[in-house]
Amino acid sequence: MSVTPVTLGEGRTPLLRAPRLSARLGVEVWLKLEGLNPTGSFKDRGMALAVTRAVEQGAPGVVCASTGNTAASAAAYAARAGIAAAIVVPAGAVAGAKLAQVRAVGARVVEVEGSFTDAYEASLALAEREGYAVVNSVNEDRIEGQRTAALEIVEELGGLPDALLLPYGGGGNTKAYARGFLEAAGRLPRLHPAEAERRADTFASAIRIVEPVHRAEVEDAVARSGGAVVSLSEERLERAWRALGAEEGVFCEPASAAGVAALERGVARAGERVVCVITGHGLKDADAVRRVAA
Ligand SMILES: *Cc1c(COP(=O)(O)O)cnc(C)c1O
């Protein structure tokens, strides 16, 4: 690339053993702590590349629709690059801390009445009007950047895990991991993307996406890997989220526990080595603690 890469120090996140979960579930559980990225979620891996490309192309700004973490990430990397950012969010559906992250770095927030899909359509219109680069996960650079997490896992474990479990919202991250594993090892571990049964109104706001934009590719990769999509009740999501905190001291946002919840559904066989991707930090949605405790 001809421009200096835009970076905030993303990637190289810890891969941590989870001894209590492992003992309780009879499998070897590892946690990839993506909440330790600069803005608190894995979105930073792809955003670094997407914003670098936007600068390279001379875009005056970036725009995205978001359930929150893409927004926080896009806003921060745009500020870092010295270009504008406009964030389109479904009104009332984004956790407060994520909006605070967006505002703190000076991005513009546009609230849209309706769903994530409505916000997404509005973001495309805004991109057209302002000449901004769209940095939603349909942006290929996002997927390319996010694939690095899979490369790190293979490097650190010295090979593929037996299975990978991760939350399934739009499916971009599942697609990115599949790409990274194929690149690093030439084949896939069993993929278990974990979605909320109640996609439209789950308390796990980061995966509150009714229509996953990458569904076809996710289903294809999952089938080739011998895995399966797992659907989770609110109760299971909540229980896994609490267990991660109480048993391992890992405080993540509710959606990020979906992989562990899938594990508790019994998708791994005894003794297998599995990686659960903990996608975002608990401080992103501290209100969730109060709501659940109440
Ligand atoms: C974006 C996000 C997800 C969902 O990832 P997809 O690529 O949309 O499937 C899960 N957890 C967190 C914390 C996120 O920010």
PDB file of N, CA and C and ligand atoms in Angstrom, residues 41-43 69 146 167-173 206-207 209 253 255-256 279-280, ligand 1:
ATOM      1  N   SER A  41     -13.411  -4.823  20.706  1.00  0.00           N
ATOM      2  CA  SER A  41     -14.001  -5.944  19.969  1.00  0.00           C
ATOM      3  C   SER A  41     -13.125  -6.330  18.780  1.00  0.00           C
ATOM      4  N   PHE A  42     -13.414  -7.505  18.217  1.00  0.00           N
ATOM      5  CA  PHE A  42     -12.641  -8.001  17.064  1.00  0.00           C
ATOM      6  C   PHE A  42     -12.778  -7.115  15.832  1.00  0.00           C
ATOM      7  N   LYS A  43     -13.784  -6.240  15.829  1.00  0.00           N
ATOM      8  CA  LYS A  43     -14.033  -5.408  14.653  1.00  0.00           C
ATOM      9  C   LYS A  43     -12.790  -4.597  14.264  1.00  0.00           C
ATOM     10  N   ASN A  69     -20.542  -2.129  17.869  1.00  0.00           N
ATOM     11  CA  ASN A  69     -19.089  -2.303  17.882  1.00  0.00           C
ATOM     12  C   ASN A  69     -18.417  -1.890  16.578  1.00  0.00           C
ATOM     13  N   GLN A 146      -9.994  -9.470   9.556  1.00  0.00           N
ATOM     14  CA  GLN A 146     -10.479 -10.329  10.635  1.00  0.00           C
ATOM     15  C   GLN A 146      -9.935 -11.758  10.552  1.00  0.00           C
ATOM     16  N   PRO A 167     -19.975 -16.373  18.218  1.00  0.00           N
ATOM     17  CA  PRO A 167     -21.309 -15.819  17.977  1.00  0.00           C
ATOM     18  C   PRO A 167     -21.545 -15.554  16.495  1.00  0.00           C
ATOM     19  N   TYR A 168     -22.805 -15.681  16.103  1.00  0.00           N
ATOM     20  CA  TYR A 168     -23.192 -15.532  14.701  1.00  0.00           C
ATOM     21  C   TYR A 168     -24.240 -14.428  14.593  1.00  0.00           C
ATOM     22  N   GLY A 169     -23.774 -13.265  14.129  1.00  0.00           N
ATOM     23  CA  GLY A 169     -24.692 -12.157  13.864  1.00  0.00           C
ATOM     24  C   GLY A 169     -24.909 -12.082  12.368  1.00  0.00           C
ATOM     25  N   GLY A 170     -24.114 -11.244  11.703  1.00  0.00           N
ATOM     26  CA  GLY A 170     -24.181 -11.160  10.242  1.00  0.00           C
ATOM     27  C   GLY A 170     -23.389 -12.249   9.549  1.00  0.00           C
ATOM     28  N   GLY A 171     -22.472 -12.879  10.281  1.00  0.00           N
ATOM     29  CA  GLY A 171     -21.713 -14.001   9.733  1.00  0.00           C
ATOM     30  C   GLY A 171     -20.359 -13.635   9.132  1.00  0.00           C
ATOM     31  N   GLY A 172     -20.018 -12.361   9.121  1.00  0.00           N
ATOM     32  CA  GLY A 172     -18.742 -11.944   8.550  1.00  0.00           C
ATOM     33  C   GLY A 172     -17.554 -12.571   9.272  1.00  0.00           C
ATOM     34  N   ASN A 173     -17.667 -12.680  10.585  1.00  0.00           N
ATOM     35  CA  ASN A 173     -16.537 -13.207  11.343  1.00  0.00           C
ATOM     36  C   ASN A 173     -16.359 -14.713  11.093  1.00  0.00           C
ATOM     37  N   ALA A 206     -25.179  -7.419  20.237  1.00  0.00           N
ATOM     38  CA  ALA A 206     -24.208  -7.456  19.131  1.00  0.00           C
ATOM     39  C   ALA A 206     -24.582  -8.476  18.053  1.00  0.00           C
ATOM     40  N   ILE A 207     -25.474  -9.399  18.383  1.00  0.00           N
ATOM     41  CA  ILE A 207     -25.934 -10.357  17.368  1.00  0.00           C
ATOM     42  C   ILE A 207     -27.433 -10.203  17.091  1.00  0.00           C
ATOM     43  N   ILE A 209     -29.398  -9.285  14.765  1.00  0.00           N
ATOM     44  CA  ILE A 209     -29.422  -9.056  13.318  1.00  0.00           C
ATOM     45  C   ILE A 209     -30.375 -10.088  12.726  1.00  0.00           C
ATOM     46  N   GLU A 253     -19.186  -9.038  26.804  1.00  0.00           N
ATOM     47  CA  GLU A 253     -20.562  -8.603  26.575  1.00  0.00           C
ATOM     48  C   GLU A 253     -21.409  -9.837  26.259  1.00  0.00           C
ATOM     49  N   ALA A 255     -23.365 -11.137  23.943  1.00  0.00           N
ATOM     50  CA  ALA A 255     -23.239 -11.887  22.680  1.00  0.00           C
ATOM     51  C   ALA A 255     -21.974 -12.729  22.653  1.00  0.00           C
ATOM     52  N   SER A 256     -20.939 -12.253  23.302  1.00  0.00           N
ATOM     53  CA  SER A 256     -19.626 -12.888  23.215  1.00  0.00           C
ATOM     54  C   SER A 256     -19.581 -14.250  23.885  1.00  0.00           C
ATOM     55  N   THR A 279     -15.849 -12.320  21.701  1.00  0.00           N
ATOM     56  CA  THR A 279     -15.752 -11.279  20.676  1.00  0.00           C
ATOM     57  C   THR A 279     -15.660  -9.837  21.172  1.00  0.00           C
ATOM     58  N   GLY A 280     -16.216  -9.564  22.364  1.00  0.00           N
ATOM     59  CA  GLY A 280     -16.235  -8.170  22.825  1.00  0.00           C
ATOM     60  C   GLY A 280     -16.153  -8.052  24.338  1.00  0.00           C
TER      61      GLY A 280
HETATM   62  C1  LIG B   1     -20.067  -7.943  15.412  1.00  0.00           C
HETATM   63  C2  LIG B   1     -20.095  -8.783  16.635  1.00  0.00           C
HETATM   64  C3  LIG B   1     -20.553 -10.112  16.602  1.00  0.00           C
HETATM   65  C4  LIG B   1     -21.136 -10.728  15.359  1.00  0.00           C
HETATM   66  O1  LIG B   1     -20.202 -10.951  14.357  1.00  0.00           O
HETATM   67  P1  LIG B   1     -20.682 -11.231  12.843  1.00  0.00           P
HETATM   68  O2  LIG B   1     -19.456 -11.102  12.050  1.00  0.00           O
HETATM   69  O3  LIG B   1     -21.705 -10.172  12.522  1.00  0.00           O
HETATM   70  O4  LIG B   1     -21.312 -12.576  12.820  1.00  0.00           O
HETATM   71  C5  LIG B   1     -20.480 -10.846  17.757  1.00  0.00           C
HETATM   72  N1  LIG B   1     -20.014 -10.317  18.916  1.00  0.00           N
HETATM   73  C6  LIG B   1     -19.578  -9.047  18.983  1.00  0.00           C
HETATM   74  C7  LIG B   1     -19.090  -8.534  20.273  1.00  0.00           C
HETATM   75  C8  LIG B   1     -19.605  -8.239  17.852  1.00  0.00           C
HETATM   76  O5  LIG B   1     -19.174  -6.984  17.934  1.00  0.00           O
END
